[in-house]
Tab-separated table of C-alpha atoms in Angstrom:
chain	number	residue	atom	x	y	z
A	5	MET	CA	194.907	78.683	-119.969
A	6	GLU	CA	191.950	77.115	-118.221
A	7	PHE	CA	191.310	80.343	-116.345
A	8	THR	CA	191.333	82.344	-119.559
A	9	ALA	CA	189.030	79.917	-121.354
A	10	LEU	CA	186.534	79.993	-118.515
A	11	HIS	CA	186.477	83.777	-118.585
A	12	VAL	CA	185.964	83.762	-122.335
A	13	LEU	CA	183.009	81.387	-121.994
A	14	TRP	CA	181.596	83.557	-119.225
A	15	LEU	CA	181.844	86.699	-121.359
A	16	LEU	CA	180.228	85.175	-124.485
A	17	PRO	CA	176.607	85.706	-123.279
A	18	ILE	CA	177.438	89.345	-122.543
A	19	PHE	CA	178.819	89.868	-126.058
A	20	THR	CA	175.740	88.148	-127.547
A	21	LEU	CA	173.355	90.296	-125.497
A	22	THR	CA	175.226	93.454	-126.449
A	23	THR	CA	175.073	92.517	-130.137
A	24	GLN	CA	171.311	91.949	-129.960
A	25	GLU	CA	170.719	95.275	-128.222
A	26	LEU	CA	172.503	97.212	-130.961
A	27	VAL	CA	169.447	96.980	-133.212
A	28	GLY	CA	166.304	98.809	-132.141
A	29	LEU	CA	163.004	100.241	-133.349
A	30	SER	CA	161.643	103.747	-133.018
A	31	VAL	CA	157.922	104.245	-133.707
A	32	SER	CA	155.646	107.289	-133.758
A	33	PRO	CA	154.300	108.227	-130.328
A	34	GLN	CA	150.575	108.045	-129.622
A	35	ILE	CA	148.647	110.139	-132.140
A	36	THR	CA	145.381	111.921	-131.352
A	37	THR	CA	143.643	113.191	-134.461
A	38	ASP	CA	140.335	114.384	-135.870
A	39	CYS	CA	138.191	111.916	-137.777
A	40	GLY	CA	138.851	111.692	-141.480
A	41	LYS	CA	142.318	113.287	-141.344
A	42	GLN	CA	145.486	111.860	-142.895
A	43	VAL	CA	147.667	110.046	-140.373
A	44	THR	CA	151.235	108.797	-140.832
A	45	LEU	CA	152.748	106.101	-138.592
A	46	GLN	CA	156.517	105.783	-138.840
A	47	CYS	CA	158.736	102.867	-137.842
A	48	LYS	CA	162.490	103.311	-138.125
A	49	VAL	CA	165.364	100.966	-137.351
A	50	SER	CA	167.232	102.901	-134.671
A	51	PRO	CA	169.942	102.318	-133.675
A	52	SER	CA	171.058	100.562	-136.844
A	53	PRO	CA	174.218	98.456	-136.376
A	54	THR	CA	176.862	97.993	-139.048
A	55	GLY	CA	176.108	95.085	-141.346
A	56	LEU	CA	172.391	95.091	-140.607
A	57	SER	CA	170.304	93.179	-143.121
A	58	ILE	CA	166.527	93.571	-142.918
A	59	LYS	CA	164.777	90.331	-143.767
A	60	HIS	CA	161.202	91.399	-143.023
A	61	MET	CA	159.530	94.572	-141.723
A	62	GLU	CA	155.787	94.948	-141.257
A	63	TRP	CA	152.945	97.161	-140.024
A	64	SER	CA	149.909	95.321	-138.646
A	65	HIS	CA	146.843	95.815	-136.484
A	66	SER	CA	145.393	93.004	-134.388
A	67	LYS	CA	145.908	89.988	-136.676
A	68	THR	CA	145.689	91.970	-139.920
A	69	SER	CA	148.814	92.885	-141.862
A	70	PHE	CA	148.746	96.209	-143.710
A	71	CYS	CA	152.053	96.156	-145.559
A	72	SER	CA	155.506	94.563	-145.347
A	73	VAL	CA	159.004	94.939	-146.797
A	74	ASN	CA	161.234	92.036	-147.847
A	75	SER	CA	165.031	91.770	-147.891
A	76	GLU	CA	165.176	93.564	-151.254
A	77	GLY	CA	163.186	96.550	-150.014
A	78	ASN	CA	160.037	95.733	-151.993
A	79	ILE	CA	156.689	96.653	-150.431
A	80	SER	CA	153.783	94.210	-150.537
A	81	TYR	CA	150.201	94.622	-149.310
A	82	ASN	CA	147.629	92.303	-147.800
A	83	SER	CA	145.088	91.636	-150.536
A	84	ASN	CA	142.314	91.211	-147.941
A	85	THR	CA	142.538	94.764	-146.589
A	86	VAL	CA	140.711	97.787	-147.998
A	87	ARG	CA	143.328	100.009	-149.621
A	88	ASP	CA	142.518	103.355	-147.993
A	89	PHE	CA	146.216	103.668	-147.136
A	90	HIS	CA	149.662	103.228	-148.652
A	91	CYS	CA	153.147	102.499	-147.346
A	92	GLU	CA	156.571	103.987	-148.047
A	93	PHE	CA	160.015	102.554	-147.300
A	94	GLU	CA	163.183	104.633	-147.286
A	95	GLU	CA	166.441	104.528	-145.292
A	96	GLU	CA	165.313	101.682	-143.023
A	97	GLN	CA	162.035	103.451	-142.208
A	98	LEU	CA	158.621	101.969	-143.000
A	99	SER	CA	155.747	104.479	-143.000
A	100	LEU	CA	152.072	103.549	-142.884
A	101	ILE	CA	149.949	106.408	-144.253
A	102	PHE	CA	146.167	106.433	-143.808
A	103	HIS	CA	144.489	108.782	-146.267
A	104	LYS	CA	141.467	109.282	-143.997
A	105	VAL	CA	141.711	107.504	-140.663
A	106	GLN	CA	138.525	105.653	-139.712
A	107	PRO	CA	137.237	103.980	-136.549
A	108	GLN	CA	137.515	100.226	-136.267
A	109	GLN	CA	134.775	98.466	-134.397
A	110	GLU	CA	136.812	95.740	-132.759
A	111	SER	CA	139.358	98.066	-131.138
A	112	GLY	CA	137.145	100.676	-129.517
A	113	ASN	CA	138.420	104.220	-129.152
A	114	SER	CA	142.128	103.333	-129.115
A	115	GLN	CA	143.702	101.465	-132.027
A	116	ARG	CA	147.045	99.667	-131.472
A	117	TYR	CA	149.373	99.244	-134.413
A	118	ARG	CA	152.447	97.021	-134.376
A	119	CYS	CA	155.705	97.423	-136.248
A	120	LYS	CA	157.688	94.188	-136.490
A	121	LEU	CA	161.299	93.683	-137.605
A	122	HIS	CA	163.194	90.532	-138.543
A	123	SER	CA	166.891	91.006	-139.320
A	124	ASN	CA	170.229	89.258	-139.158
A	125	LYS	CA	170.806	91.092	-135.867
A	126	GLY	CA	167.625	89.910	-134.190
A	127	ALA	CA	163.848	90.294	-134.155
A	128	LEU	CA	161.744	92.772	-132.200
A	129	HIS	CA	158.519	94.761	-132.364
A	130	LYS	CA	156.932	97.919	-130.930
A	131	TYR	CA	153.414	99.346	-130.640
A	132	THR	CA	151.837	102.739	-131.133
A	133	THR	CA	148.237	103.942	-130.956
A	134	VAL	CA	145.896	106.231	-132.858
A	135	GLU	CA	143.087	107.841	-130.890
A	136	LEU	CA	140.214	109.577	-132.655
A	137	GLU	CA	138.601	112.711	-131.327
A	138	ASP	CA	134.823	112.947	-130.885
A	139	CYS	CA	133.189	113.725	-134.197
A	140	ALA	CA	129.978	113.932	-136.191
A	141	ARG	CA	130.534	114.825	-139.824
A	142	MET	CA	126.994	116.008	-140.616
A	143	VAL	CA	123.683	116.698	-138.882
A	144	GLN	CA	120.329	117.289	-140.554
A	145	GLY	CA	117.106	118.335	-138.844
A	146	ASP	CA	113.516	118.340	-140.072
A	147	LEU	CA	110.098	119.305	-138.731
A	148	THR	CA	107.134	117.311	-140.020
A	149	SER	CA	103.505	116.932	-139.035
A	150	ASP	CA	104.542	114.033	-136.773
A	151	GLY	CA	107.112	116.125	-134.913
A	152	PRO	CA	110.811	117.084	-135.108
A	153	SER	CA	113.567	114.680	-136.173
A	154	CYS	CA	117.305	114.841	-136.732
A	155	THR	CA	120.005	112.558	-138.152
A	156	PHE	CA	123.712	112.547	-137.275
A	157	ASP	CA	126.059	110.979	-139.852
A	158	GLY	CA	129.709	109.985	-139.455
A	159	VAL	CA	129.568	109.697	-135.667
A	160	HIS	CA	132.441	108.376	-133.550
A	161	PRO	CA	132.320	107.112	-130.868
A	162	ASP	CA	128.753	106.391	-129.736
A	163	GLY	CA	126.557	109.154	-128.343
A	164	ASP	CA	123.123	110.121	-126.997
A	165	VAL	CA	120.689	112.610	-128.535
A	166	HIS	CA	119.189	115.256	-126.234
A	167	TRP	CA	116.207	117.375	-127.283
A	168	PHE	CA	115.620	120.955	-126.106
A	169	GLN	CA	112.966	123.598	-126.619
A	170	GLY	CA	114.380	126.825	-125.326
A	171	SER	CA	116.051	125.977	-122.032
A	172	HIS	CA	113.695	123.051	-121.371
A	173	ASN	CA	115.244	119.583	-121.742
A	174	LEU	CA	112.545	117.543	-123.459
A	175	SER	CA	114.528	114.293	-123.218
A	176	ALA	CA	114.191	114.343	-119.449
A	177	GLY	CA	110.408	114.718	-119.535
A	178	SER	CA	107.384	112.652	-120.494
A	179	ILE	CA	107.669	113.208	-124.269
A	180	LYS	CA	108.486	109.980	-126.089
A	181	GLN	CA	111.777	109.972	-127.971
A	182	ASN	CA	112.697	107.342	-130.583
A	183	THR	CA	116.381	106.773	-131.393
A	184	THR	CA	117.937	104.281	-133.820
A	185	LYS	CA	121.617	103.593	-134.525
A	186	SER	CA	123.342	101.792	-137.385
A	187	VAL	CA	126.979	101.056	-138.235
A	188	GLU	CA	128.098	102.194	-141.680
A	189	LYS	CA	131.149	101.438	-143.810
A	190	GLY	CA	134.410	102.233	-142.035
A	191	GLY	CA	132.873	101.835	-138.577
A	192	TRP	CA	131.014	105.172	-138.572
A	193	LEU	CA	127.680	105.426	-136.763
A	194	THR	CA	124.472	106.962	-138.086
A	195	ILE	CA	122.131	108.076	-135.291
A	196	HIS	CA	118.516	109.081	-135.986
A	197	SER	CA	116.182	110.522	-133.356
A	198	ASP	CA	112.649	111.940	-133.373
A	199	LEU	CA	110.136	113.269	-130.884
A	200	GLU	CA	106.486	112.223	-130.816
A	201	ARG	CA	105.174	115.743	-130.475
A	202	LYS	CA	102.576	116.961	-132.970
A	203	GLY	CA	101.114	120.415	-133.375
A	204	SER	CA	104.092	122.448	-132.154
A	205	ASP	CA	106.123	124.768	-134.369
A	206	GLY	CA	109.285	124.791	-132.284
A	207	PRO	CA	111.988	125.887	-132.465
A	208	TYR	CA	113.743	122.712	-131.315
A	209	ASN	CA	117.383	121.893	-130.691
A	210	CYS	CA	118.754	118.368	-131.009
A	211	SER	CA	122.271	117.871	-129.645
A	212	LEU	CA	124.558	114.825	-129.690
A	213	MET	CA	126.490	114.084	-126.503
A	214	SER	CA	129.581	111.887	-126.838
A	215	SER	CA	129.604	108.788	-124.649
A	216	LYS	CA	133.392	109.109	-124.424
A	217	SER	CA	133.952	112.721	-123.339
A	218	GLY	CA	130.470	113.669	-122.123
A	219	ARG	CA	130.450	116.842	-124.216
A	220	TYR	CA	128.165	117.930	-127.051
A	221	VAL	CA	129.865	117.399	-130.406
A	222	ALA	CA	127.099	118.509	-132.802
A	223	SER	CA	123.680	120.140	-132.742
A	224	ALA	CA	120.936	121.394	-135.050
A	225	LEU	CA	118.306	124.123	-134.628
A	226	ILE	CA	114.987	123.026	-136.118
A	227	GLN	CA	112.402	125.678	-136.915
A	228	SER	CA	109.083	125.566	-138.747
A	229	THR	CA	109.754	126.438	-142.386
A	230	GLN	CA	106.002	126.674	-142.928
A	231	VAL	CA	105.644	129.637	-140.550
A	232	TRP	CA	108.662	131.340	-142.095
A	233	ARG	CA	107.189	130.990	-145.598
A	234	MET	CA	103.835	132.398	-144.479
A	235	ASP	CA	105.548	135.459	-143.006
A	236	THR	CA	107.649	135.947	-146.115
A	237	THR	CA	104.651	135.623	-148.439
A	238	ARG	CA	102.661	138.090	-146.365
A	239	SER	CA	105.375	140.735	-146.494
A	240	HIS	CA	105.642	140.439	-150.279
A	241	SER	CA	101.868	140.480	-150.849
A	242	GLN	CA	101.316	143.610	-148.756
A	243	SER	CA	103.866	145.707	-150.572
A	244	PRO	CA	102.131	145.790	-153.979
A	245	ASN	CA	98.731	146.473	-152.374
A	246	ASN	CA	100.090	149.474	-150.537
A	247	GLY	CA	101.560	150.823	-153.753
A	248	VAL	CA	98.299	150.543	-155.715
A	249	GLY	CA	96.316	152.118	-152.900
A	250	SER	CA	98.559	155.193	-152.789
A	251	LEU	CA	97.884	155.953	-156.491
A	252	GLY	CA	94.045	156.152	-156.020
A	253	PRO	CA	93.789	159.716	-154.484
A	254	MET	CA	96.179	161.156	-157.069
A	255	ARG	CA	94.061	159.871	-159.978
A	256	MET	CA	90.904	161.267	-158.359
A	257	LEU	CA	92.499	164.704	-157.887
A	258	LEU	CA	93.590	164.712	-161.516
A	259	CYS	CA	90.066	163.921	-162.709
A	260	ILE	CA	88.561	166.774	-160.575
A	261	SER	CA	91.100	169.238	-161.996
A	262	VAL	CA	90.157	168.287	-165.564
A	263	LEU	CA	86.430	168.680	-164.872
A	264	LEU	CA	86.914	172.121	-163.302
A	265	ALA	CA	88.927	173.282	-166.308
A	266	VAL	CA	86.184	172.169	-168.680
A	267	ALA	CA	83.448	173.871	-166.595
A	268	LEU	CA	85.324	177.204	-166.486
A	269	LYS	CA	85.528	177.280	-170.271
Protein backbone atom coordinates (compact mmCIF):
# COMPACT_ATOMS: atom_id res chain seq x y z
CA MET A 1 0.00 0.00 0.00
CA GLU A 2 2.81 2.39 0.81
CA PHE A 3 4.43 1.66 -2.53
CA THR A 4 1.21 2.39 -4.38
CA ALA A 5 0.58 5.61 -2.48
CA LEU A 6 4.08 6.86 -3.19
CA HIS A 7 3.63 6.19 -6.89
CA VAL A 8 0.30 8.00 -6.88
CA LEU A 9 1.89 11.04 -5.24
CA TRP A 10 4.72 10.91 -7.75
CA LEU A 11 2.31 10.82 -10.69
CA LEU A 12 0.10 13.72 -9.48
CA PRO A 13 2.41 16.49 -10.84
CA ILE A 14 2.42 14.74 -14.22
CA PHE A 15 -1.39 14.63 -14.32
CA THR A 16 -1.54 18.32 -13.28
CA LEU A 17 0.96 19.34 -15.97
CA THR A 18 -0.91 17.34 -18.60
CA THR A 19 -4.20 18.98 -17.61
CA GLN A 20 -2.69 22.47 -17.91
CA GLU A 21 -1.22 21.73 -21.33
CA LEU A 22 -4.59 20.69 -22.73
CA VAL A 23 -5.63 24.33 -23.13
CA GLY A 24 -3.75 26.45 -25.64
CA LEU A 25 -3.90 29.61 -27.74
CA SER A 26 -3.50 30.04 -31.47
CA VAL A 27 -2.93 33.58 -32.77
CA SER A 28 -2.53 35.07 -36.24
CA PRO A 29 1.04 34.89 -37.56
CA GLN A 30 2.99 38.07 -38.24
CA ILE A 31 1.07 40.31 -40.64
CA THR A 32 2.73 42.66 -43.13
CA THR A 33 0.29 45.10 -44.66
CA ASP A 34 -0.03 48.39 -46.52
CA CYS A 35 -0.81 51.52 -44.54
CA GLY A 36 -4.47 52.28 -44.06
CA LYS A 37 -5.70 48.75 -44.84
CA GLN A 38 -8.07 46.70 -42.70
CA VAL A 39 -6.27 44.17 -40.52
CA THR A 40 -7.78 41.32 -38.49
CA LEU A 41 -5.92 39.68 -35.59
CA GLN A 42 -7.41 36.39 -34.43
CA CYS A 43 -6.92 34.59 -31.12
CA LYS A 44 -8.52 31.17 -30.70
CA VAL A 45 -8.52 28.74 -27.80
CA SER A 46 -6.87 25.69 -29.35
CA PRO A 47 -6.80 22.98 -28.20
CA SER A 48 -9.95 23.44 -26.14
CA PRO A 49 -10.37 20.81 -23.40
CA THR A 50 -13.72 19.45 -22.28
CA GLY A 51 -15.29 21.53 -19.54
CA LEU A 52 -13.33 24.66 -20.40
CA SER A 53 -14.76 27.84 -18.93
CA ILE A 54 -13.32 31.14 -20.17
CA LYS A 55 -13.17 33.68 -17.38
CA HIS A 56 -11.37 36.47 -19.24
CA MET A 57 -9.92 36.90 -22.74
CA GLU A 58 -8.25 40.07 -23.96
CA TRP A 59 -6.36 41.79 -26.79
CA SER A 60 -3.84 44.43 -25.72
CA HIS A 61 -0.83 46.36 -26.96
CA SER A 62 1.93 47.49 -24.61
CA LYS A 63 -0.06 48.44 -21.48
CA THR A 64 -3.23 49.40 -23.36
CA SER A 65 -6.21 47.06 -23.50
CA PHE A 66 -8.27 47.12 -26.69
CA CYS A 67 -11.12 44.78 -25.85
CA SER A 68 -11.93 41.87 -23.53
CA VAL A 69 -14.52 39.12 -23.07
CA ASN A 70 -15.95 38.03 -19.71
CA SER A 71 -17.26 34.64 -18.60
CA GLU A 72 -20.64 35.35 -20.21
CA GLY A 73 -19.12 36.13 -23.60
CA ASN A 74 -19.81 39.87 -23.45
CA ILE A 75 -17.30 42.19 -25.15
CA SER A 76 -16.15 45.36 -23.41
CA TYR A 77 -13.82 48.11 -24.65
CA ASN A 78 -11.28 50.38 -23.02
CA SER A 79 -12.90 53.81 -22.85
CA ASN A 80 -9.48 55.50 -23.14
CA THR A 81 -8.68 54.11 -26.59
CA VAL A 82 -9.69 55.68 -29.90
CA ARG A 83 -12.34 53.42 -31.43
CA ASP A 84 -10.90 52.92 -34.92
CA PHE A 85 -11.40 49.17 -34.42
CA HIS A 86 -13.95 46.66 -33.18
CA CYS A 87 -13.84 43.16 -31.73
CA GLU A 88 -15.83 39.99 -32.39
CA PHE A 89 -16.15 36.86 -30.24
CA GLU A 90 -17.45 33.55 -31.56
CA GLU A 91 -16.69 29.89 -30.79
CA GLU A 92 -13.88 30.67 -28.34
CA GLN A 93 -12.19 33.02 -30.82
CA LEU A 94 -11.60 36.71 -30.11
CA SER A 95 -10.89 38.84 -33.20
CA LEU A 96 -9.42 42.34 -33.13
CA ILE A 97 -10.28 44.19 -36.34
CA PHE A 98 -8.58 47.48 -37.23
CA HIS A 99 -10.55 49.42 -39.82
CA LYS A 100 -7.45 51.27 -41.05
CA VAL A 101 -4.23 50.21 -39.37
CA GLN A 102 -2.05 53.15 -38.30
CA PRO A 103 1.52 53.53 -37.06
CA GLN A 104 2.09 53.92 -33.35
CA GLN A 105 4.96 56.10 -32.30
CA GLU A 106 6.09 54.20 -29.24
CA SER A 107 6.48 50.83 -30.99
CA GLY A 108 8.47 51.76 -34.07
CA ASN A 109 7.99 49.76 -37.25
CA SER A 110 6.86 46.54 -35.56
CA GLN A 111 3.80 46.51 -33.30
CA ARG A 112 3.37 43.62 -30.81
CA TYR A 113 -0.13 42.63 -29.79
CA ARG A 114 -0.90 40.25 -26.94
CA CYS A 115 -3.81 37.87 -26.54
CA LYS A 116 -4.36 36.79 -22.94
CA LEU A 117 -6.59 33.99 -21.61
CA HIS A 118 -7.77 33.22 -18.08
CA SER A 119 -9.81 30.03 -17.69
CA ASN A 120 -10.61 27.27 -15.25
CA LYS A 121 -7.94 25.21 -17.01
CA GLY A 122 -5.16 27.75 -16.62
CA ALA A 123 -3.87 31.10 -17.84
CA LEU A 124 -1.59 31.83 -20.78
CA HIS A 125 -0.86 34.44 -23.44
CA LYS A 126 0.68 34.75 -26.91
CA TYR A 127 2.00 37.57 -29.10
CA THR A 128 1.72 38.51 -32.74
CA THR A 129 2.98 41.50 -34.73
CA VAL A 130 1.76 43.86 -37.42
CA GLU A 131 4.39 45.40 -39.68
CA LEU A 132 3.53 48.31 -41.96
CA GLU A 133 4.99 48.68 -45.42
CA ASP A 134 6.67 51.92 -46.51
CA CYS A 135 4.05 54.44 -47.53
CA ALA A 136 3.26 58.04 -48.39
CA ARG A 137 -0.41 58.66 -49.03
CA MET A 138 -0.07 61.94 -50.95
CA VAL A 139 2.61 64.20 -52.41
CA GLN A 140 2.13 67.74 -53.69
CA GLY A 141 4.72 69.86 -55.48
CA ASP A 142 4.80 73.58 -56.25
CA LEU A 143 7.11 76.03 -58.00
CA THR A 144 7.14 79.59 -56.68
CA SER A 145 9.34 82.62 -57.16
CA ASP A 146 11.41 81.45 -54.17
CA GLY A 147 12.04 78.02 -55.69
CA PRO A 148 10.49 74.52 -55.79
CA SER A 149 8.81 72.87 -52.79
CA CYS A 150 6.99 69.62 -52.10
CA THR A 151 4.99 68.12 -49.23
CA PHE A 152 4.54 64.43 -48.41
CA ASP A 153 1.50 63.52 -46.28
CA GLY A 154 0.73 60.24 -44.51
CA VAL A 155 4.35 59.07 -44.37
CA HIS A 156 5.49 55.96 -42.51
CA PRO A 157 8.17 55.36 -41.38
CA ASP A 158 10.52 58.36 -41.51
CA GLY A 159 12.27 59.31 -44.74
CA ASP A 160 14.60 61.77 -46.49
CA VAL A 161 13.73 64.05 -49.41
CA HIS A 162 16.11 64.07 -52.40
CA TRP A 163 15.92 66.75 -55.10
CA PHE A 164 16.83 66.15 -58.75
CA GLN A 165 16.98 68.23 -61.91
CA GLY A 166 17.35 65.84 -64.77
CA SER A 167 19.95 63.30 -63.67
CA HIS A 168 21.69 65.80 -61.37
CA ASN A 169 21.18 65.21 -57.63
CA LEU A 170 20.72 68.69 -56.20
CA SER A 171 20.62 67.44 -52.59
CA ALA A 172 24.25 66.39 -52.83
CA GLY A 173 25.42 69.80 -54.04
CA SER A 174 25.78 73.31 -52.68
CA ILE A 175 22.10 74.29 -53.04
CA LYS A 176 20.47 74.84 -49.66
CA GLN A 177 17.59 72.51 -48.86
CA ASN A 178 15.12 73.12 -46.01
CA THR A 179 13.16 70.16 -44.61
CA THR A 180 10.63 70.11 -41.76
CA LYS A 181 8.79 67.14 -40.24
CA SER A 182 5.72 66.94 -38.01
CA VAL A 183 3.77 64.07 -36.46
CA GLU A 184 0.05 64.05 -37.21
CA LYS A 185 -2.90 62.18 -35.73
CA GLY A 186 -2.45 58.41 -35.82
CA GLY A 187 1.35 58.66 -35.89
CA TRP A 188 1.63 59.69 -39.55
CA LEU A 189 4.43 62.04 -40.60
CA THR A 190 4.13 65.13 -42.78
CA ILE A 191 7.42 66.05 -44.47
CA HIS A 192 7.90 69.40 -46.24
CA SER A 193 11.00 70.30 -48.24
CA ASP A 194 12.03 73.25 -50.42
CA LEU A 195 15.07 74.39 -52.35
CA GLU A 196 16.50 77.90 -52.15
CA ARG A 197 16.89 78.28 -55.88
CA LYS A 198 15.31 81.30 -57.58
CA GLY A 199 15.07 82.09 -61.26
CA SER A 200 14.97 78.53 -62.61
CA ASP A 201 11.96 77.01 -64.34
CA GLY A 202 12.82 73.38 -63.72
CA PRO A 203 11.61 70.76 -64.18
CA TYR A 204 12.42 69.37 -60.73
CA ASN A 205 11.85 65.99 -59.13
CA CYS A 206 11.46 65.56 -55.38
CA SER A 207 11.59 61.96 -54.15
CA LEU A 208 11.09 60.49 -50.67
CA MET A 209 13.49 57.74 -49.61
CA SER A 210 12.35 55.47 -46.77
CA SER A 211 14.72 55.29 -43.81
CA LYS A 212 13.60 51.68 -43.28
CA SER A 213 14.03 50.07 -46.71
CA GLY A 214 16.26 52.62 -48.45
CA ARG A 215 13.97 52.76 -51.48
CA TYR A 216 11.99 55.64 -52.97
CA VAL A 217 8.33 55.39 -51.97
CA ALA A 218 6.92 58.55 -53.60
CA SER A 219 7.97 61.33 -55.95
CA ALA A 220 6.62 64.41 -57.72
CA LEU A 221 7.62 66.11 -60.98
CA ILE A 222 7.48 69.89 -60.61
CA GLN A 223 7.33 72.01 -63.75
CA SER A 224 6.77 75.71 -64.33
CA THR A 225 3.05 76.23 -64.92
CA GLN A 226 3.80 79.80 -65.97
CA VAL A 227 5.83 78.69 -69.01
CA TRP A 228 3.17 76.15 -69.94
CA ARG A 229 0.44 78.81 -69.83
CA MET A 230 2.48 81.19 -71.98
CA ASP A 231 2.94 78.50 -74.63
CA THR A 232 -0.73 77.59 -74.54
CA THR A 233 -1.84 81.22 -74.82
CA ARG A 234 0.51 81.81 -77.73
CA SER A 235 -0.83 78.85 -79.70
CA HIS A 236 -4.42 80.02 -79.24
CA SER A 237 -3.66 83.66 -80.10
CA GLN A 238 -1.86 82.79 -83.34
CA SER A 239 -4.65 80.69 -84.76
CA PRO A 240 -7.25 83.48 -85.12
CA ASN A 241 -4.66 85.87 -86.60
CA ASN A 242 -3.73 83.38 -89.27
CA GLY A 243 -7.38 82.92 -90.16
CA VAL A 244 -8.07 86.65 -90.56
CA GLY A 245 -4.93 87.14 -92.62
CA SER A 246 -5.93 84.45 -95.12
CA LEU A 247 -9.23 86.23 -95.90
CA GLY A 248 -7.50 89.53 -96.97
CA PRO A 249 -6.37 88.50 -100.54
CA MET A 250 -9.75 86.96 -101.33
CA ARG A 251 -11.60 90.19 -100.47
CA MET A 252 -9.16 92.21 -102.58
CA LEU A 253 -9.64 89.91 -105.59
CA LEU A 254 -13.40 90.20 -105.24
CA CYS A 255 -13.22 94.00 -105.22
CA ILE A 256 -11.02 94.05 -108.40
CA SER A 257 -13.48 91.75 -110.19
CA VAL A 258 -16.39 94.07 -109.37
CA LEU A 259 -14.51 97.15 -110.61
CA LEU A 260 -13.58 95.46 -113.90
CA ALA A 261 -17.20 94.47 -114.49
CA VAL A 262 -18.36 98.04 -113.95
CA ALA A 263 -15.66 99.45 -116.28
CA LEU A 264 -16.56 97.04 -119.11
CA LYS A 265 -20.17 98.19 -119.03
